[in-house]
Short mmCIF file of N, CA and C in Angstrom, two decimals:
data_model
loop_
_atom_site.label_atom_id
_atom_site.label_comp_id
_atom_site.label_asym_id
_atom_site.label_seq_id
_atom_site.Cartn_x
_atom_site.Cartn_y
_atom_site.Cartn_z
N GLY X 1 133.48 93.35 162.24
CA GLY X 1 132.11 93.69 162.55
C GLY X 1 131.23 93.61 161.31
N ALA X 2 129.98 93.51 161.56
CA ALA X 2 129.00 93.45 160.48
C ALA X 2 128.75 94.83 159.89
N ALA X 3 128.50 94.88 158.62
CA ALA X 3 128.19 96.14 157.95
C ALA X 3 126.75 96.53 158.25
N PRO X 4 126.46 97.81 158.19
CA PRO X 4 125.09 98.26 158.46
C PRO X 4 124.09 97.65 157.47
N ILE X 5 122.86 97.51 157.92
CA ILE X 5 121.80 96.97 157.09
C ILE X 5 121.24 98.07 156.20
N GLY X 6 120.92 97.75 154.96
CA GLY X 6 120.32 98.72 154.05
C GLY X 6 121.36 99.54 153.32
N GLY X 7 120.92 100.27 152.31
CA GLY X 7 121.82 101.13 151.56
C GLY X 7 122.76 100.35 150.66
N TYR X 8 123.74 101.05 150.16
CA TYR X 8 124.72 100.44 149.27
C TYR X 8 125.93 99.95 150.04
N TRP X 9 126.54 98.90 149.56
CA TRP X 9 127.78 98.38 150.10
C TRP X 9 128.85 98.69 149.05
N PRO X 10 130.07 99.00 149.47
CA PRO X 10 131.13 99.31 148.51
C PRO X 10 131.30 98.26 147.42
N LYS X 11 131.27 96.99 147.79
CA LYS X 11 131.46 95.92 146.81
C LYS X 11 130.38 95.97 145.74
N ARG X 12 129.14 96.18 146.14
CA ARG X 12 128.03 96.23 145.17
C ARG X 12 128.13 97.45 144.27
N LEU X 13 128.51 98.57 144.83
CA LEU X 13 128.66 99.78 144.03
C LEU X 13 129.80 99.62 143.02
N ARG X 14 130.92 99.04 143.45
CA ARG X 14 132.04 98.80 142.53
C ARG X 14 131.61 97.87 141.40
N GLU X 15 130.83 96.84 141.73
CA GLU X 15 130.34 95.92 140.70
C GLU X 15 129.40 96.63 139.73
N ALA X 16 128.48 97.42 140.25
CA ALA X 16 127.51 98.13 139.41
C ALA X 16 128.20 99.10 138.46
N ALA X 17 129.27 99.73 138.92
CA ALA X 17 129.97 100.72 138.10
C ALA X 17 131.09 100.10 137.26
N GLY X 18 131.37 98.82 137.46
CA GLY X 18 132.41 98.16 136.70
C GLY X 18 133.81 98.33 137.27
N PHE X 19 133.92 98.96 138.43
CA PHE X 19 135.24 99.16 139.05
C PHE X 19 135.82 97.87 139.59
N ASP X 20 134.98 96.87 139.82
CA ASP X 20 135.48 95.59 140.32
C ASP X 20 136.46 94.97 139.33
N LYS X 21 136.24 95.21 138.04
CA LYS X 21 137.15 94.66 137.02
C LYS X 21 138.53 95.30 137.14
N LEU X 22 138.58 96.61 137.37
CA LEU X 22 139.85 97.29 137.59
C LEU X 22 140.54 96.77 138.85
N MET X 23 139.75 96.63 139.90
CA MET X 23 140.31 96.20 141.17
C MET X 23 140.85 94.78 141.10
N SER X 24 140.23 93.94 140.27
CA SER X 24 140.71 92.55 140.14
C SER X 24 142.08 92.50 139.46
N THR X 25 142.45 93.58 138.77
CA THR X 25 143.78 93.64 138.15
C THR X 25 144.80 94.29 139.08
N GLY X 26 144.35 94.64 140.30
CA GLY X 26 145.26 95.24 141.27
C GLY X 26 145.19 96.75 141.33
N PHE X 27 144.37 97.37 140.49
CA PHE X 27 144.26 98.83 140.48
C PHE X 27 143.22 99.25 141.51
N GLU X 28 143.70 99.74 142.64
CA GLU X 28 142.82 100.20 143.72
C GLU X 28 143.07 101.66 144.05
N GLY X 29 143.81 102.35 143.19
CA GLY X 29 144.07 103.76 143.42
C GLY X 29 145.41 104.05 144.07
N ARG X 30 146.20 103.04 144.35
CA ARG X 30 147.51 103.28 144.98
C ARG X 30 148.33 104.23 144.12
N GLY X 31 148.95 105.20 144.78
CA GLY X 31 149.77 106.17 144.07
C GLY X 31 148.97 107.28 143.42
N ARG X 32 147.67 107.30 143.63
CA ARG X 32 146.78 108.31 143.05
C ARG X 32 146.15 109.14 144.15
N THR X 33 145.68 110.31 143.78
CA THR X 33 144.99 111.19 144.73
C THR X 33 143.66 111.61 144.14
N VAL X 34 142.62 111.48 144.96
CA VAL X 34 141.28 111.93 144.59
C VAL X 34 141.07 113.27 145.30
N GLY X 35 140.91 114.34 144.52
CA GLY X 35 140.59 115.64 145.09
C GLY X 35 139.07 115.79 145.13
N ILE X 36 138.57 116.31 146.23
CA ILE X 36 137.13 116.50 146.40
C ILE X 36 136.91 117.95 146.83
N VAL X 37 136.01 118.65 146.12
CA VAL X 37 135.68 120.03 146.48
C VAL X 37 134.29 120.05 147.10
N ASP X 38 134.21 120.60 148.29
CA ASP X 38 132.94 120.76 149.00
C ASP X 38 132.95 122.12 149.70
N ALA X 39 131.88 122.42 150.44
CA ALA X 39 131.78 123.70 151.13
C ALA X 39 131.69 123.51 152.65
N PHE X 40 132.06 124.56 153.37
CA PHE X 40 132.05 124.60 154.83
C PHE X 40 133.01 123.54 155.36
N GLN X 41 132.57 122.66 156.25
CA GLN X 41 133.41 121.62 156.80
C GLN X 41 132.56 120.56 157.47
N ASP X 42 133.18 119.45 157.82
CA ASP X 42 132.54 118.40 158.60
C ASP X 42 133.49 118.03 159.72
N PRO X 43 133.24 118.54 160.93
CA PRO X 43 134.15 118.25 162.04
C PRO X 43 134.15 116.77 162.45
N PHE X 44 133.22 116.00 161.92
CA PHE X 44 133.09 114.60 162.30
C PHE X 44 133.54 113.64 161.19
N SER X 45 134.07 114.17 160.10
CA SER X 45 134.35 113.33 158.93
C SER X 45 135.39 112.25 159.21
N GLN X 46 136.41 112.54 159.99
CA GLN X 46 137.44 111.53 160.25
C GLN X 46 136.87 110.37 161.07
N ASP X 47 136.04 110.69 162.09
CA ASP X 47 135.41 109.63 162.88
C ASP X 47 134.43 108.84 162.02
N GLY X 48 133.67 109.53 161.18
CA GLY X 48 132.73 108.85 160.30
C GLY X 48 133.43 107.94 159.31
N LEU X 49 134.55 108.42 158.76
CA LEU X 49 135.31 107.61 157.81
C LEU X 49 135.89 106.38 158.50
N ALA X 50 136.37 106.53 159.72
CA ALA X 50 136.91 105.38 160.46
C ALA X 50 135.81 104.34 160.70
N ALA X 51 134.61 104.79 161.06
CA ALA X 51 133.50 103.86 161.28
C ALA X 51 133.09 103.17 159.97
N PHE X 52 133.05 103.94 158.88
CA PHE X 52 132.72 103.40 157.56
C PHE X 52 133.73 102.32 157.17
N ASP X 53 135.01 102.65 157.34
CA ASP X 53 136.07 101.69 156.99
C ASP X 53 135.96 100.42 157.83
N ALA X 54 135.68 100.58 159.13
CA ALA X 54 135.55 99.41 160.00
C ALA X 54 134.35 98.56 159.59
N ALA X 55 133.24 99.21 159.25
CA ALA X 55 132.03 98.48 158.87
C ALA X 55 132.23 97.67 157.59
N PHE X 56 133.02 98.21 156.66
CA PHE X 56 133.18 97.55 155.36
C PHE X 56 134.55 96.93 155.15
N GLY X 57 135.37 96.89 156.17
CA GLY X 57 136.67 96.24 156.07
C GLY X 57 137.64 96.95 155.13
N LEU X 58 137.56 98.27 155.07
CA LEU X 58 138.45 99.04 154.21
C LEU X 58 139.65 99.54 154.99
N PRO X 59 140.81 99.68 154.34
CA PRO X 59 141.98 100.21 155.04
C PRO X 59 141.80 101.71 155.29
N ALA X 60 142.43 102.20 156.32
CA ALA X 60 142.38 103.65 156.60
C ALA X 60 143.13 104.39 155.50
N PRO X 61 142.53 105.43 154.92
CA PRO X 61 143.21 106.16 153.86
C PRO X 61 144.09 107.28 154.41
N VAL X 62 144.96 107.78 153.55
CA VAL X 62 145.63 109.04 153.83
C VAL X 62 144.65 110.10 153.38
N CYS X 63 144.24 110.94 154.30
CA CYS X 63 143.22 111.95 154.00
C CYS X 63 143.71 113.29 154.52
N HIS X 64 143.73 114.28 153.64
CA HIS X 64 144.19 115.61 154.01
C HIS X 64 143.13 116.62 153.65
N GLN X 65 143.02 117.66 154.46
CA GLN X 65 142.01 118.70 154.24
C GLN X 65 142.68 120.04 154.02
N ASP X 66 142.22 120.78 153.00
CA ASP X 66 142.69 122.14 152.73
C ASP X 66 141.49 123.07 152.77
N ALA X 67 141.70 124.26 153.30
CA ALA X 67 140.67 125.30 153.30
C ALA X 67 141.35 126.58 152.82
N PRO X 68 141.55 126.71 151.50
CA PRO X 68 142.34 127.82 150.97
C PRO X 68 141.77 129.21 151.28
N GLN X 69 140.48 129.30 151.55
CA GLN X 69 139.85 130.59 151.88
C GLN X 69 139.68 130.75 153.38
N GLY X 70 140.19 129.80 154.16
CA GLY X 70 140.01 129.78 155.60
C GLY X 70 138.90 128.82 155.96
N LEU X 71 139.06 128.13 157.09
CA LEU X 71 138.08 127.15 157.52
C LEU X 71 136.93 127.84 158.23
N THR X 72 135.75 127.70 157.69
CA THR X 72 134.55 128.30 158.28
C THR X 72 134.20 127.56 159.56
N PRO X 73 134.03 128.27 160.68
CA PRO X 73 133.64 127.59 161.92
C PRO X 73 132.30 126.86 161.73
N PHE X 74 132.24 125.65 162.24
CA PHE X 74 131.04 124.83 162.09
C PHE X 74 129.97 125.26 163.08
N ASP X 75 128.76 125.45 162.60
CA ASP X 75 127.61 125.82 163.44
C ASP X 75 126.58 124.70 163.31
N GLU X 76 126.46 123.89 164.35
CA GLU X 76 125.54 122.75 164.31
C GLU X 76 124.08 123.16 164.23
N ASN X 77 123.78 124.44 164.44
CA ASN X 77 122.41 124.95 164.33
C ASN X 77 122.09 125.49 162.94
N ASP X 78 123.08 125.49 162.06
CA ASP X 78 122.89 125.98 160.69
C ASP X 78 122.62 124.77 159.79
N GLY X 79 121.36 124.64 159.37
CA GLY X 79 120.96 123.50 158.55
C GLY X 79 121.76 123.37 157.27
N ASN X 80 122.16 124.49 156.69
CA ASN X 80 122.96 124.47 155.47
C ASN X 80 124.32 123.82 155.74
N MET X 81 124.97 124.22 156.83
CA MET X 81 126.27 123.64 157.18
C MET X 81 126.13 122.16 157.53
N VAL X 82 125.09 121.82 158.24
CA VAL X 82 124.86 120.42 158.61
C VAL X 82 124.66 119.57 157.35
N GLY X 83 123.90 120.11 156.40
CA GLY X 83 123.70 119.41 155.13
C GLY X 83 125.00 119.20 154.38
N TRP X 84 125.82 120.23 154.34
CA TRP X 84 127.12 120.10 153.66
C TRP X 84 128.04 119.13 154.40
N SER X 85 127.96 119.09 155.72
CA SER X 85 128.81 118.14 156.45
C SER X 85 128.44 116.71 156.07
N ALA X 86 127.14 116.46 155.88
CA ALA X 86 126.72 115.13 155.42
C ALA X 86 127.23 114.86 154.01
N GLU X 87 127.20 115.88 153.16
CA GLU X 87 127.71 115.74 151.79
C GLU X 87 129.21 115.41 151.80
N ILE X 88 129.95 116.08 152.67
CA ILE X 88 131.39 115.81 152.78
C ILE X 88 131.63 114.36 153.18
N SER X 89 130.92 113.91 154.20
CA SER X 89 131.08 112.51 154.64
C SER X 89 130.78 111.55 153.52
N LEU X 90 129.68 111.77 152.85
CA LEU X 90 129.28 110.92 151.73
C LEU X 90 130.36 110.91 150.64
N ASP X 91 130.84 112.08 150.27
CA ASP X 91 131.85 112.18 149.21
C ASP X 91 133.14 111.46 149.58
N VAL X 92 133.63 111.71 150.79
CA VAL X 92 134.90 111.13 151.23
C VAL X 92 134.77 109.61 151.37
N GLU X 93 133.71 109.15 152.02
CA GLU X 93 133.54 107.72 152.23
C GLU X 93 133.42 106.95 150.93
N TRP X 94 132.63 107.46 149.99
CA TRP X 94 132.42 106.70 148.75
C TRP X 94 133.57 106.85 147.77
N ALA X 95 134.28 107.96 147.80
CA ALA X 95 135.51 108.03 146.98
C ALA X 95 136.50 107.00 147.49
N HIS X 96 136.58 106.87 148.82
CA HIS X 96 137.47 105.88 149.42
C HIS X 96 137.01 104.44 149.11
N ALA X 97 135.71 104.22 149.09
CA ALA X 97 135.19 102.88 148.78
C ALA X 97 135.52 102.48 147.34
N ILE X 98 135.47 103.43 146.44
CA ILE X 98 135.74 103.14 145.02
C ILE X 98 137.24 102.99 144.76
N ALA X 99 138.06 103.80 145.45
CA ALA X 99 139.52 103.75 145.25
C ALA X 99 140.18 103.65 146.63
N PRO X 100 140.10 102.47 147.27
CA PRO X 100 140.57 102.35 148.65
C PRO X 100 142.07 102.57 148.85
N GLY X 101 142.85 102.51 147.79
CA GLY X 101 144.28 102.74 147.92
C GLY X 101 144.70 104.18 147.66
N ALA X 102 143.76 105.01 147.22
CA ALA X 102 144.09 106.40 146.86
C ALA X 102 144.12 107.32 148.08
N LYS X 103 144.94 108.33 147.98
CA LYS X 103 144.95 109.41 148.97
C LYS X 103 143.73 110.29 148.67
N ILE X 104 143.15 110.88 149.70
CA ILE X 104 142.01 111.78 149.52
C ILE X 104 142.43 113.17 149.95
N GLU X 105 142.22 114.13 149.07
CA GLU X 105 142.53 115.54 149.34
C GLU X 105 141.21 116.30 149.28
N LEU X 106 140.72 116.71 150.45
CA LEU X 106 139.45 117.43 150.56
C LEU X 106 139.73 118.92 150.56
N VAL X 107 139.15 119.63 149.59
CA VAL X 107 139.32 121.08 149.47
C VAL X 107 137.98 121.73 149.82
N LEU X 108 138.01 122.59 150.83
CA LEU X 108 136.77 123.18 151.34
C LEU X 108 136.66 124.65 150.98
N ALA X 109 135.54 125.00 150.35
CA ALA X 109 135.22 126.40 150.10
C ALA X 109 134.68 126.99 151.40
N LYS X 110 134.84 128.30 151.58
CA LYS X 110 134.39 128.90 152.84
C LYS X 110 132.87 128.95 152.96
N SER X 111 132.17 128.84 151.83
CA SER X 111 130.71 128.80 151.85
C SER X 111 130.24 128.04 150.61
N ASN X 112 128.92 127.90 150.48
CA ASN X 112 128.41 127.25 149.28
C ASN X 112 128.00 128.27 148.23
N ASP X 113 128.49 129.47 148.35
CA ASP X 113 128.32 130.48 147.32
C ASP X 113 129.04 130.00 146.05
N ASP X 114 128.42 130.15 144.92
CA ASP X 114 129.04 129.67 143.67
C ASP X 114 130.45 130.21 143.48
N ALA X 115 130.66 131.48 143.79
CA ALA X 115 131.99 132.09 143.61
C ALA X 115 133.01 131.44 144.54
N ASP X 116 132.61 131.11 145.77
CA ASP X 116 133.54 130.47 146.70
C ASP X 116 133.89 129.06 146.26
N ILE X 117 132.89 128.32 145.79
CA ILE X 117 133.15 126.96 145.30
C ILE X 117 134.04 126.99 144.07
N LEU X 118 133.79 127.95 143.18
CA LEU X 118 134.65 128.08 142.00
C LEU X 118 136.07 128.42 142.42
N ALA X 119 136.23 129.33 143.40
CA ALA X 119 137.58 129.70 143.87
C ALA X 119 138.29 128.49 144.47
N ALA X 120 137.57 127.67 145.24
CA ALA X 120 138.18 126.48 145.83
C ALA X 120 138.56 125.46 144.75
N THR X 121 137.71 125.34 143.74
CA THR X 121 138.00 124.42 142.63
C THR X 121 139.22 124.90 141.86
N LYS X 122 139.27 126.20 141.60
CA LYS X 122 140.43 126.77 140.89
C LYS X 122 141.71 126.55 141.71
N TRP X 123 141.61 126.74 143.03
CA TRP X 123 142.76 126.49 143.89
C TRP X 123 143.21 125.04 143.78
N ALA X 124 142.24 124.11 143.80
CA ALA X 124 142.56 122.69 143.69
C ALA X 124 143.28 122.39 142.38
N VAL X 125 142.80 122.99 141.30
CA VAL X 125 143.42 122.78 139.98
C VAL X 125 144.81 123.41 139.95
N ASP X 126 144.91 124.66 140.38
CA ASP X 126 146.19 125.39 140.34
C ASP X 126 147.25 124.73 141.21
N ASN X 127 146.82 124.04 142.27
CA ASN X 127 147.76 123.39 143.18
C ASN X 127 147.88 121.89 142.96
N ASN X 128 147.32 121.42 141.84
CA ASN X 128 147.44 120.01 141.46
C ASN X 128 147.14 119.05 142.61
N VAL X 129 145.99 119.24 143.27
CA VAL X 129 145.70 118.42 144.45
C VAL X 129 145.28 116.99 144.13
N GLY X 130 144.89 116.71 142.90
CA GLY X 130 144.43 115.35 142.63
C GLY X 130 144.64 114.92 141.20
N ASP X 131 144.64 113.61 141.02
CA ASP X 131 144.66 113.03 139.68
C ASP X 131 143.30 113.17 139.03
N VAL X 132 142.30 113.34 139.85
CA VAL X 132 140.93 113.64 139.43
C VAL X 132 140.36 114.54 140.51
N ILE X 133 139.50 115.46 140.14
CA ILE X 133 138.88 116.37 141.11
C ILE X 133 137.37 116.21 140.99
N LEU X 134 136.73 115.89 142.11
CA LEU X 134 135.31 115.60 142.12
C LEU X 134 134.50 116.71 142.79
N GLN X 135 133.32 116.90 142.25
CA GLN X 135 132.28 117.73 142.86
C GLN X 135 131.00 116.93 142.69
N SER X 136 130.32 116.63 143.80
CA SER X 136 129.13 115.80 143.63
C SER X 136 127.83 116.50 144.01
N PHE X 137 127.92 117.71 144.46
CA PHE X 137 126.72 118.46 144.83
C PHE X 137 126.02 118.92 143.56
N GLY X 138 124.81 119.37 143.67
CA GLY X 138 124.08 119.81 142.49
C GLY X 138 123.40 121.16 142.70
N GLU X 139 123.11 121.80 141.62
CA GLU X 139 122.41 123.09 141.65
C GLU X 139 121.69 123.24 140.32
N ALA X 140 120.46 123.68 140.39
CA ALA X 140 119.69 123.88 139.16
C ALA X 140 120.33 124.98 138.32
N GLU X 141 120.36 124.77 137.02
CA GLU X 141 120.97 125.75 136.12
C GLU X 141 120.32 127.11 136.23
N SER X 142 119.03 127.14 136.58
CA SER X 142 118.34 128.42 136.69
C SER X 142 118.85 129.26 137.86
N CYS X 143 119.60 128.64 138.76
CA CYS X 143 120.11 129.34 139.94
C CYS X 143 121.53 129.89 139.74
N VAL X 144 122.18 129.51 138.67
CA VAL X 144 123.58 129.87 138.44
C VAL X 144 123.67 131.21 137.72
N HIS X 145 124.54 132.07 138.20
CA HIS X 145 124.79 133.34 137.52
C HIS X 145 125.27 133.04 136.10
N PRO X 146 124.81 133.78 135.11
CA PRO X 146 125.14 133.47 133.72
C PRO X 146 126.64 133.43 133.40
N ALA X 147 127.47 134.16 134.14
CA ALA X 147 128.91 134.17 133.87
C ALA X 147 129.60 132.93 134.43
N LEU X 148 128.99 132.28 135.39
CA LEU X 148 129.66 131.17 136.07
C LEU X 148 129.98 129.97 135.18
N PRO X 149 129.07 129.49 134.34
CA PRO X 149 129.43 128.33 133.51
C PRO X 149 130.68 128.55 132.65
N ARG X 150 130.85 129.73 132.13
CA ARG X 150 132.04 130.02 131.32
C ARG X 150 133.31 129.96 132.18
N GLN X 151 133.23 130.52 133.39
CA GLN X 151 134.37 130.49 134.31
C GLN X 151 134.68 129.06 134.75
N GLN X 152 133.63 128.30 135.06
CA GLN X 152 133.82 126.89 135.44
C GLN X 152 134.47 126.11 134.30
N HIS X 153 133.97 126.34 133.10
CA HIS X 153 134.51 125.62 131.94
C HIS X 153 136.01 125.88 131.80
N GLN X 154 136.44 127.12 132.03
CA GLN X 154 137.86 127.43 131.91
C GLN X 154 138.67 126.68 132.96
N VAL X 155 138.17 126.61 134.18
CA VAL X 155 138.87 125.88 135.23
C VAL X 155 138.92 124.39 134.88
N PHE X 156 137.79 123.84 134.42
CA PHE X 156 137.75 122.42 134.05
C PHE X 156 138.69 122.14 132.87
N LYS X 157 138.76 123.05 131.93
CA LYS X 157 139.63 122.91 130.76
C LYS X 157 141.10 122.91 131.21
N THR X 158 141.44 123.79 132.13
CA THR X 158 142.80 123.84 132.66
C THR X 158 143.15 122.53 133.37
N ALA X 159 142.23 122.03 134.18
CA ALA X 159 142.46 120.77 134.89
C ALA X 159 142.71 119.63 133.92
N THR X 160 141.89 119.55 132.89
CA THR X 160 142.03 118.48 131.91
C THR X 160 143.36 118.59 131.18
N ALA X 161 143.76 119.81 130.84
CA ALA X 161 145.05 120.02 130.17
C ALA X 161 146.22 119.58 131.06
N ARG X 162 146.05 119.67 132.35
CA ARG X 162 147.09 119.26 133.30
C ARG X 162 147.00 117.78 133.64
N GLY X 163 146.04 117.09 133.04
CA GLY X 163 145.90 115.66 133.28
C GLY X 163 145.11 115.30 134.51
N ALA X 164 144.36 116.26 135.06
CA ALA X 164 143.52 115.99 136.23
C ALA X 164 142.08 116.35 135.90
N PRO X 165 141.37 115.45 135.24
CA PRO X 165 139.99 115.78 134.87
C PRO X 165 139.15 116.13 136.09
N THR X 166 138.25 117.04 135.89
CA THR X 166 137.33 117.46 136.94
C THR X 166 135.97 116.91 136.60
N LEU X 167 135.35 116.26 137.57
CA LEU X 167 134.02 115.72 137.38
C LEU X 167 133.06 116.63 138.10
N PRO X 168 132.45 117.58 137.37
CA PRO X 168 131.57 118.55 138.01
C PRO X 168 130.22 117.94 138.34
N PRO X 169 129.47 118.64 139.19
CA PRO X 169 128.11 118.16 139.48
C PRO X 169 127.25 118.29 138.25
N ARG X 170 126.15 117.55 138.24
CA ARG X 170 125.19 117.67 137.14
C ARG X 170 124.20 118.75 137.54
N ALA X 171 124.46 119.97 137.09
CA ALA X 171 123.70 121.14 137.53
C ALA X 171 122.23 121.08 137.15
N ALA X 172 121.86 120.31 136.16
CA ALA X 172 120.47 120.29 135.71
C ALA X 172 119.60 119.35 136.54
N ASP X 173 120.21 118.56 137.43
CA ASP X 173 119.45 117.59 138.21
C ASP X 173 118.73 118.25 139.38
N GLY X 174 117.57 117.76 139.69
CA GLY X 174 116.87 118.12 140.90
C GLY X 174 116.20 119.47 140.85
N PRO X 175 115.39 119.72 141.88
CA PRO X 175 114.67 120.99 141.93
C PRO X 175 115.60 122.11 142.33
N PRO X 176 115.25 123.34 142.02
CA PRO X 176 116.08 124.46 142.42
C PRO X 176 116.06 124.65 143.93
N HIS X 177 117.10 125.28 144.44
CA HIS X 177 117.19 125.64 145.84
C HIS X 177 116.08 126.64 146.15
N PRO X 178 115.46 126.59 147.33
CA PRO X 178 114.33 127.48 147.63
C PRO X 178 114.66 128.97 147.49
N GLN X 179 115.89 129.38 147.75
CA GLN X 179 116.25 130.79 147.60
C GLN X 179 116.77 131.13 146.21
N SER X 180 116.69 130.17 145.31
CA SER X 180 117.19 130.37 143.95
C SER X 180 116.39 131.40 143.18
N ARG X 181 117.06 132.03 142.28
CA ARG X 181 116.41 132.97 141.37
C ARG X 181 116.79 132.58 139.94
N ARG X 182 115.85 132.77 139.05
CA ARG X 182 116.16 132.54 137.63
C ARG X 182 117.09 133.64 137.17
N ARG X 183 117.63 133.46 136.00
CA ARG X 183 118.55 134.46 135.46
C ARG X 183 117.92 135.83 135.32
N ASP X 184 116.59 135.87 135.20
CA ASP X 184 115.91 137.18 135.08
C ASP X 184 115.55 137.75 136.45
N GLY X 185 115.94 137.06 137.57
CA GLY X 185 115.70 137.57 138.90
C GLY X 185 114.44 137.07 139.57
N THR X 186 113.58 136.35 138.86
CA THR X 186 112.35 135.85 139.46
C THR X 186 112.63 134.55 140.21
N PRO X 187 111.81 134.20 141.22
CA PRO X 187 112.04 132.93 141.94
C PRO X 187 111.99 131.74 140.99
N ALA X 188 112.87 130.78 141.24
CA ALA X 188 112.93 129.58 140.40
C ALA X 188 111.85 128.60 140.80
#
């Protein structure tokens, strides 16, 4: 089938990032696992991934989901959950596009609370879920509790020491979340 019109195509993204050179040597992620940390869940991610793979001629990946804090029931009327479900689809599909031979291990935090995401990330590191662990969501630094960066750094340091680098989100990007507060408690 034809790929959708508009947007990025896996081949173009691999070329732009230089991954096409790796793939030309046969390195497509076989024998590797990409760990992805996100929040809530996406009950449609498997169907979406199958459609994405069909559109772009990618093989079906081995994809496993963990919810170490328990799987939060999906509420289609909760805009926050719906937004995260789109983030999950985006993360899983594009990790698969970049490393089509890799296994995908999706680790879900019970909410998008910083403490829950950190707990899920720590679980992913402690349980060696991936050769690399990705987080692609963002949050303005003014919204983060002052103790969190130190705790995150320790988790990332542990992951790196174990040979599984963690690629955290770029917290300084984008506007703050509407309910965000600066470190002094005032609206961001």
